[in-house]
Amino acid sequence: MAKQLFIKTFGCQMNEHDTEKIAGVLSNLGYSLTDSPDGADMIILNTCSVREKAEYKCYSDLGRLLELKKKNPDLVIGVGGCVAQQEGERIVQKAPYVDMVFGTDNISEIPKLLEKKKGQRKGAVSTERRKKGLVPQGGTDFISVPFPSMVRNHPVKAYVNIVDGCDKFCTYCVVPHTRGRERSRQPEDICHEIQGLASAGYKEVTLLGQNVDSYGKDTGGHTDLADLLHRINDIPGIMSIRFVTSHPADFGDRLINAMKRLPKVCEHLHLPLQSGSDTILERMKRNYTYPEYRDKIRRLREAIPDVAVTTDIITGFPGESAEDFDKTLEAIEEIQYDGIFAFKYSRRPYTSARLYGGQVPREVSEERLSQVLEIQDCITQEKNQACIGREFDILIEGESKKDKRNLTGRTRGNKIVHIPMEEGISIGAILRVRITSATLASLKGEVVRQGRGL
Ligand code: 5AD
Ligand code: SF4
């Protein structure tokens, strides 16, 4: 019988995608995924350190895993992701029952680590970063070639890494310190991977990078994101292309034009604003002002009137006054986002803002966070209600998790839509759906006809 592997994934889509790579490497060693830690032969925590208490959460989860290991001494425990990258050896010192620790560049070394662990008491650790353009000895260059094997967790939509790491060093963000400098994959390798996905029946790809607008800058700038989208748009079988995350300083007209011209590129942009105050944006080292940001959104909406725009907001960044925060609220009102991910600022290791004066009390950041969410809920509610009666093309992704009598898909603007299960509708179909009702979280609709591409 296959050995059972449980992976707990924290954080962003990049981490979700890394989990697919971890599962792929381990499937070659005879492991298959299970959705419960009880009875698993191996448990891996794929950690995230972007926000508060990540290290603490990791150690408290490990404490619970120790109980499972006491019951089953053969249980293998691994820690990967950004906390692993950041903490390295400290993890096996603090939690000596951990068998292996691997950084974000070391997933392909898992078999070697497991082998090494067999010969020693101490957990095996590898967090060595792959240098720009270099392949670690004996390792696999998973940035510039498709990862050898992946266990993808969805049958019709797939994540594809285009650029890893980040060079921006926003002053609150730990990512450049955990995932390292920007490394773009070759366009040929990306297209090859996507052709493979199309042949395997995938309909949608989401291109991933901490800053996708930087794509290609480190490899000579011959192919930027707009060029890459043109090439992917030509791949038969792929019906829908998304990309995250864009950066307001780099996002511009070339990408707007590509989004407008290319039929497969979805009309959705996730463009993190973080704050509406220019003083705070400068302290965050974001390299744009709010008027510049607003102008880019205006040009985008002029080109693509129906485009959905979403954002990230941080409340309580050091030095954020009541006036600064008001500017964030005004920006949210003015832009009218389709959705917001909002976070209260948390002090992260290695970042320069951790040393800034004017740290905002937790209660204040929390109160501001709830104000952001409250305002956005009203906007989202209104926007969702306005969808009632309209028709959208929906890619059917699968059964609804909450109600098995429904199917779930997304509009090109990334809104979740539930439709009643009907005979003859298959996962991966693109349907024309009329929206019949709306809540804050999702839309409900009925099939008008089978849509494009079928
Ligand atoms: N505190 C709060 N939010 C943060 N983010 C990144 N770092 C921090 C931090 N230290 C948020 C940003 C980013 C999103 C992925 O996480 O809004 O866009
Ligand atoms: Fe972090 Fe800024 Fe890079 Fe985004 S662009 S990953 S927020 S440093």
XYZ file of C-alpha atoms and ligand atoms in Angstrom:
480
model
C 0.000 0.000 0.000
C 1.162 3.541 -0.752
C 2.540 5.431 2.203
C 0.277 8.256 3.328
C 1.452 11.855 3.139
C -0.299 14.794 4.807
C 0.779 18.326 3.883
C -0.543 21.346 5.748
C -0.171 24.449 3.593
C -0.119 28.004 4.902
C -0.023 31.279 3.005
C -0.052 32.352 -0.609
C -0.641 30.664 -3.964
C 3.109 30.284 -4.362
C 3.072 28.040 -1.302
C 0.042 26.104 -2.584
C 1.980 25.502 -5.768
C 5.096 24.456 -3.816
C 2.904 21.899 -2.047
C 2.094 20.406 -5.464
C 5.832 20.129 -6.082
C 6.497 18.558 -2.658
C 3.722 16.014 -3.276
C 5.225 15.321 -6.716
C 8.715 14.621 -5.364
C 7.286 12.373 -2.663
C 4.959 10.512 -5.025
C 8.146 9.255 -6.712
C 9.070 7.759 -3.339
C 5.726 5.967 -3.034
C 3.741 8.503 -1.012
C 0.181 9.452 -1.825
C -1.692 12.406 -0.364
C -4.217 12.016 2.418
C -6.406 14.749 3.888
C -5.944 13.801 7.519
C -2.814 13.828 9.684
C -4.085 10.859 11.737
C -2.511 7.674 10.488
C -0.234 9.498 8.019
C 3.302 8.121 7.517
C 4.713 11.550 6.789
C 3.487 15.011 7.788
C 4.862 18.175 6.239
C 4.160 21.742 7.295
C 4.566 24.074 4.327
C 4.902 27.305 6.259
C 4.409 31.000 5.539
C 6.075 33.877 7.360
C 4.410 36.874 5.691
C 2.278 37.702 8.678
C 2.178 37.598 12.387
C 3.009 34.710 14.643
C 4.046 32.462 11.772
C 7.054 31.078 13.624
C 5.005 30.690 16.784
C 2.254 28.859 14.865
C 4.813 26.581 13.277
C 6.300 25.594 16.660
C 2.890 25.088 18.251
C 1.817 22.871 15.313
C 5.055 20.944 15.748
C 4.208 20.488 19.438
C 0.977 18.783 18.392
C 2.820 16.609 15.891
C 5.110 15.418 18.680
C 2.034 13.770 20.254
C 1.422 11.876 16.980
C 5.079 10.897 16.804
C 4.909 9.501 20.336
C 2.101 7.208 19.150
C 3.900 6.325 15.922
C 7.699 6.639 16.213
C 8.048 5.909 12.463
C 6.149 9.060 11.566
C 8.344 11.349 9.446
C 7.949 15.084 10.144
C 9.144 17.732 7.692
C 9.031 21.528 7.635
C 9.235 23.517 4.400
C 8.325 27.006 3.167
C 9.302 30.466 4.327
C 9.568 29.753 8.081
C 11.855 26.815 7.266
C 13.946 29.068 5.024
C 14.122 31.704 7.745
C 14.652 29.466 10.794
C 16.725 26.634 9.248
C 18.774 24.742 11.863
C 16.902 26.482 14.699
C 13.901 24.263 13.956
C 15.750 20.996 14.596
C 17.354 22.509 17.665
C 14.037 23.589 19.155
C 12.106 20.544 17.914
C 14.636 17.681 17.734
C 11.945 15.211 16.623
C 11.669 16.992 13.250
C 13.227 14.775 10.561
C 13.854 17.302 7.826
C 13.759 21.030 7.131
C 13.904 22.333 3.572
C 13.895 25.882 2.246
C 11.875 27.262 -0.644
C 14.658 26.408 -3.151
C 15.284 22.908 -1.798
C 12.139 20.906 -2.551
C 13.952 18.708 -5.049
C 16.443 17.766 -2.319
C 13.783 16.060 -0.165
C 14.837 12.495 -1.188
C 18.451 13.317 -0.309
C 17.391 14.780 3.056
C 15.348 11.681 3.903
C 18.320 9.484 3.027
C 20.644 11.636 5.144
C 18.278 11.528 8.114
C 18.338 7.716 8.100
C 22.048 7.837 8.970
C 21.796 10.321 11.853
C 19.763 11.199 14.923
C 19.477 14.870 14.107
C 17.013 16.148 11.525
C 18.462 16.883 8.064
C 18.381 20.535 7.005
C 18.822 22.235 3.630
C 18.036 25.897 3.138
C 20.801 26.790 0.729
C 19.537 29.298 -1.766
C 19.941 28.723 -5.469
C 21.955 31.586 -6.856
C 20.772 33.491 -9.887
C 21.314 31.399 -13.027
C 23.046 28.570 -11.174
C 21.823 25.044 -10.666
C 22.808 23.563 -7.286
C 25.042 20.547 -7.655
C 22.964 17.419 -7.860
C 19.793 19.506 -7.559
C 17.105 20.200 -10.095
C 16.757 23.623 -11.573
C 13.059 23.939 -10.978
C 12.953 27.600 -11.805
C 14.053 27.323 -15.401
C 12.679 23.897 -16.288
C 9.272 22.469 -15.407
C 9.413 20.768 -12.040
C 10.028 17.048 -12.704
C 6.746 15.818 -11.293
C 3.902 17.592 -9.581
C 0.743 16.355 -7.978
C -1.602 19.101 -9.097
C -4.562 19.551 -6.830
C -7.046 20.622 -9.468
C -8.067 18.932 -12.734
C -8.778 22.013 -14.900
C -6.860 24.976 -13.491
C -3.155 25.050 -12.812
C -0.586 27.337 -11.262
C 2.533 28.027 -13.290
C 5.541 29.813 -11.776
C 6.965 32.463 -14.045
C 9.197 34.347 -11.637
C 10.322 33.437 -8.159
C 11.596 35.751 -5.427
C 11.347 39.520 -5.218
C 13.756 42.451 -5.500
C 11.426 45.161 -4.217
C 12.182 45.081 -0.500
C 9.008 46.840 0.609
C 9.939 47.778 4.137
C 7.268 45.602 5.819
C 7.783 42.450 3.766
C 9.772 39.359 4.638
C 9.448 37.743 1.183
C 12.697 39.040 -0.372
C 14.446 37.689 2.727
C 12.847 34.233 2.538
C 12.368 33.645 -1.187
C 15.424 35.601 -2.294
C 16.131 37.621 -5.437
C 14.009 37.610 -8.561
C 14.592 34.739 -10.951
C 12.512 34.519 -14.131
C 11.972 31.279 -15.979
C 12.685 31.097 -19.687
C 9.579 31.785 -21.816
C 10.151 28.568 -23.802
C 10.087 26.505 -20.607
C 6.923 28.206 -19.390
C 5.158 27.684 -22.742
C 6.326 24.084 -22.860
C 4.878 23.458 -19.414
C 1.578 25.077 -20.416
C 1.397 23.062 -23.657
C 1.769 19.957 -21.500
C -1.039 21.170 -19.242
C -3.290 21.856 -22.249
C -2.646 18.330 -23.600
C -3.586 16.939 -20.191
C -6.956 18.756 -20.356
C -6.237 21.862 -18.272
C -8.278 24.888 -19.327
C -6.948 27.670 -17.133
C -3.489 28.747 -16.033
C -2.614 31.255 -13.331
C 0.862 32.681 -13.776
C 2.538 33.158 -10.411
C 5.172 35.534 -9.159
C 5.599 37.849 -6.169
C 5.846 40.580 -8.779
C 4.812 39.285 -12.218
C 5.359 42.722 -13.788
C 9.088 42.256 -13.194
C 9.033 39.114 -15.312
C 12.048 38.960 -17.642
C 13.928 41.939 -16.211
C 16.604 39.704 -14.704
C 17.048 37.719 -17.918
C 17.722 40.632 -20.234
C 14.202 41.964 -20.725
C 13.666 40.365 -24.177
C 10.296 38.937 -23.146
C 8.170 40.807 -20.649
C 4.833 39.744 -19.174
C 2.863 41.244 -22.083
C 4.952 39.229 -24.597
C 4.580 36.115 -22.508
C 0.789 36.536 -22.403
C 0.756 36.797 -26.223
C 2.627 33.505 -26.493
C 0.417 31.718 -23.992
C -2.710 33.080 -25.663
C -1.667 31.127 -28.782
C -1.578 27.771 -26.983
C -4.588 25.701 -28.144
C -6.725 24.183 -25.393
C -5.975 26.860 -22.786
C -9.122 28.982 -22.504
C -8.329 31.290 -19.669
C -5.172 32.997 -18.388
C -4.748 34.801 -15.059
C -1.700 36.292 -13.373
C -0.808 37.415 -9.817
C 0.628 39.565 -8.291
C 1.131 42.867 -10.105
C 3.054 45.814 -8.685
C 1.677 49.346 -9.167
C 5.118 50.811 -9.903
C 5.723 48.371 -12.781
C 2.206 47.777 -14.089
C 1.564 49.854 -17.191
C 0.168 50.365 -20.662
C 1.885 47.399 -22.329
C 0.102 45.057 -19.960
C -3.175 46.983 -20.219
C -2.999 46.596 -24.016
C -2.225 42.882 -23.761
C -5.176 42.395 -21.392
C -7.422 44.280 -23.791
C -6.279 42.542 -26.973
C -5.836 38.950 -25.857
C -9.143 37.095 -25.641
C -7.935 34.439 -23.206
C -6.520 36.849 -20.621
C -9.163 37.339 -17.930
C -10.416 40.830 -17.139
C -9.097 40.869 -13.596
C -6.204 42.719 -12.023
C -4.970 42.240 -8.486
C -3.014 45.416 -7.744
C -2.012 45.820 -4.086
C -2.386 49.439 -2.972
C -1.357 48.844 0.683
C -2.148 52.444 1.734
C -3.867 55.535 0.328
C -1.401 57.902 2.020
C 1.657 59.005 0.054
C 3.632 59.466 3.278
C 2.984 55.852 4.237
C 3.605 54.573 0.707
C 6.991 56.247 0.823
C 7.804 54.740 4.214
C 6.757 51.379 2.803
C 9.149 52.007 -0.134
C 6.415 51.181 -2.639
C 7.722 53.562 -5.335
C 4.397 55.065 -6.366
C 1.989 57.716 -5.101
C -1.734 57.272 -4.762
C -2.475 59.655 -7.702
C -0.142 57.561 -9.916
C -1.886 54.384 -8.805
C -5.334 55.886 -9.408
C -4.262 57.046 -12.868
C -3.198 53.524 -13.846
C -6.542 52.126 -12.719
C -8.306 54.860 -14.701
C -6.381 53.925 -17.868
C -7.093 50.247 -17.279
C -10.821 50.894 -16.891
C -10.878 53.106 -19.965
C -9.347 50.258 -21.976
C -11.394 47.454 -20.391
C -14.564 48.925 -18.858
C -15.696 45.683 -17.246
C -12.377 44.813 -15.612
C -12.441 43.600 -12.001
C -9.859 45.157 -9.700
C -8.845 43.749 -6.324
C -6.206 44.855 -3.840
C -4.284 44.309 -0.602
C -4.373 46.830 2.241
C -2.247 47.021 5.386
C -3.588 48.920 8.390
C -1.460 50.317 11.213
C 1.866 50.523 9.392
C 4.386 52.329 11.666
C 3.673 56.057 11.666
C 0.162 55.710 10.190
C -1.811 58.640 11.640
C -5.597 58.945 11.707
C -5.266 61.275 8.669
C -3.134 58.752 6.783
C -5.676 56.060 7.490
C -8.540 58.300 6.325
C -6.739 58.552 2.992
C -6.815 54.758 2.719
C -10.556 54.749 3.366
C -11.042 57.517 0.791
C -8.995 55.552 -1.756
C -11.129 52.458 -1.176
C -14.289 54.529 -1.689
C -12.856 56.161 -4.767
C -11.478 53.100 -6.541
C -14.473 50.862 -5.767
C -12.646 47.548 -5.657
C -14.289 44.226 -6.435
C -12.541 42.716 -3.441
C -9.903 43.473 -0.827
C -7.514 41.402 1.250
C -6.770 43.502 4.302
C -4.234 42.810 7.034
C -3.116 44.558 10.141
C 0.563 45.375 10.017
C 2.797 42.848 11.665
C 6.426 43.318 12.487
C 8.460 40.800 10.516
C 12.041 39.690 11.082
C 14.766 41.158 8.809
C 12.463 43.908 7.464
C 13.497 47.545 7.880
C 10.064 48.685 9.136
C 10.477 46.526 12.227
C 12.894 49.177 13.483
C 10.712 52.162 12.557
C 9.396 54.484 15.231
C 5.693 55.111 15.581
C 4.594 51.485 15.881
C 0.780 51.608 15.999
C -0.957 49.904 18.960
C -2.590 46.599 18.086
C -6.092 47.763 19.053
C -5.777 50.706 16.654
C -4.626 48.512 13.723
C -7.447 46.090 14.505
C -10.052 48.825 14.642
C -8.778 50.246 11.336
C -8.817 46.790 9.777
C -12.458 46.327 10.711
C -13.311 49.733 9.207
C -11.662 48.726 5.919
C -13.559 45.452 5.844
C -16.838 47.126 6.700
C -16.569 49.691 3.904
C -15.452 47.062 1.412
C -18.281 44.703 2.374
C -20.783 47.402 1.357
C -19.001 47.931 -1.960
C -18.726 44.193 -2.674
C -22.375 43.690 -1.756
C -23.430 46.446 -4.159
C -21.199 45.150 -6.948
C -22.462 41.604 -6.521
C -26.101 42.753 -6.505
C -25.432 44.673 -9.731
C -24.496 41.353 -11.385
C -28.071 40.027 -11.018
C -29.662 39.637 -14.447
C -26.320 39.866 -16.268
C -24.696 37.013 -18.201
C -21.122 35.787 -17.748
C -18.855 33.072 -19.161
C -18.060 30.689 -16.311
C -15.379 28.000 -16.233
C -16.824 25.110 -14.217
C -14.239 24.100 -11.607
C -16.055 21.359 -9.731
C -18.723 20.511 -7.193
C -19.541 23.168 -4.648
C -17.872 22.247 -1.338
C -20.833 23.435 0.702
C -23.669 21.970 -1.355
C -23.071 18.916 -3.519
C -26.162 19.730 -5.594
C -24.325 22.739 -6.987
C -21.413 23.227 -9.326
C -18.922 26.038 -8.786
C -17.031 28.192 -11.226
C -15.668 31.697 -11.622
C -16.390 34.640 -13.843
C -13.468 36.045 -15.795
C -13.486 38.811 -13.163
C -12.819 36.066 -10.557
C -16.221 36.118 -8.837
C -17.375 32.753 -7.513
C -20.616 31.482 -9.093
C -22.729 28.493 -8.039
C -25.117 26.836 -10.491
C -27.450 23.885 -9.962
C -25.944 20.557 -11.066
C -27.348 19.571 -14.455
C -26.863 16.502 -16.536
C -24.331 16.899 -19.327
C -22.273 19.608 -17.629
C -18.716 18.514 -17.096
C -15.912 19.984 -15.030
C -13.829 22.187 -17.321
C -16.829 23.296 -19.383
C -17.263 26.976 -20.112
C -20.897 27.981 -19.747
C -22.882 31.123 -20.345
C -24.634 31.760 -17.024
C -27.266 34.341 -16.015
C -26.919 35.554 -12.437
C -30.091 35.098 -10.398
C -29.004 36.083 -6.882
C -25.997 37.379 -4.982
C -24.495 37.380 -1.492
C -21.341 38.981 -0.161
C -19.291 35.878 -0.874
C -20.661 34.567 -4.156
C -23.201 34.677 -6.975
C -25.857 32.150 -7.991
C -26.837 31.597 -11.582
C -28.573 29.486 -14.203
C -27.112 28.137 -17.413
C -28.170 30.041 -20.509
C -26.142 27.975 -22.967
C -22.845 26.254 -23.405
C -20.288 28.974 -23.928
C -17.204 29.678 -25.950
C -14.718 26.998 -26.810
C -16.893 23.927 -26.454
N 2.163 42.925 7.772
C 0.911 42.923 7.269
N 0.625 42.558 6.003
C 1.657 42.199 5.234
N 1.700 41.794 3.943
C 2.977 41.526 3.625
N 3.776 41.745 4.680
C 2.978 42.176 5.690
C 3.225 42.574 7.024
N 4.434 42.599 7.538
C 0.515 41.742 3.091
C 0.627 42.768 1.946
C 0.892 41.898 0.748
C 0.154 40.628 1.132
C 0.542 39.416 0.375
O 0.435 40.460 2.493
O -0.625 43.431 1.833
O 0.425 42.479 -0.451
Fe 6.852 41.782 -0.587
Fe 6.841 44.145 -1.837
Fe 8.010 42.011 -2.999
Fe 5.339 42.107 -2.781
S 6.620 43.520 -3.986
S 6.681 40.331 -2.290
S 5.056 43.143 -0.811
S 8.675 43.014 -1.112
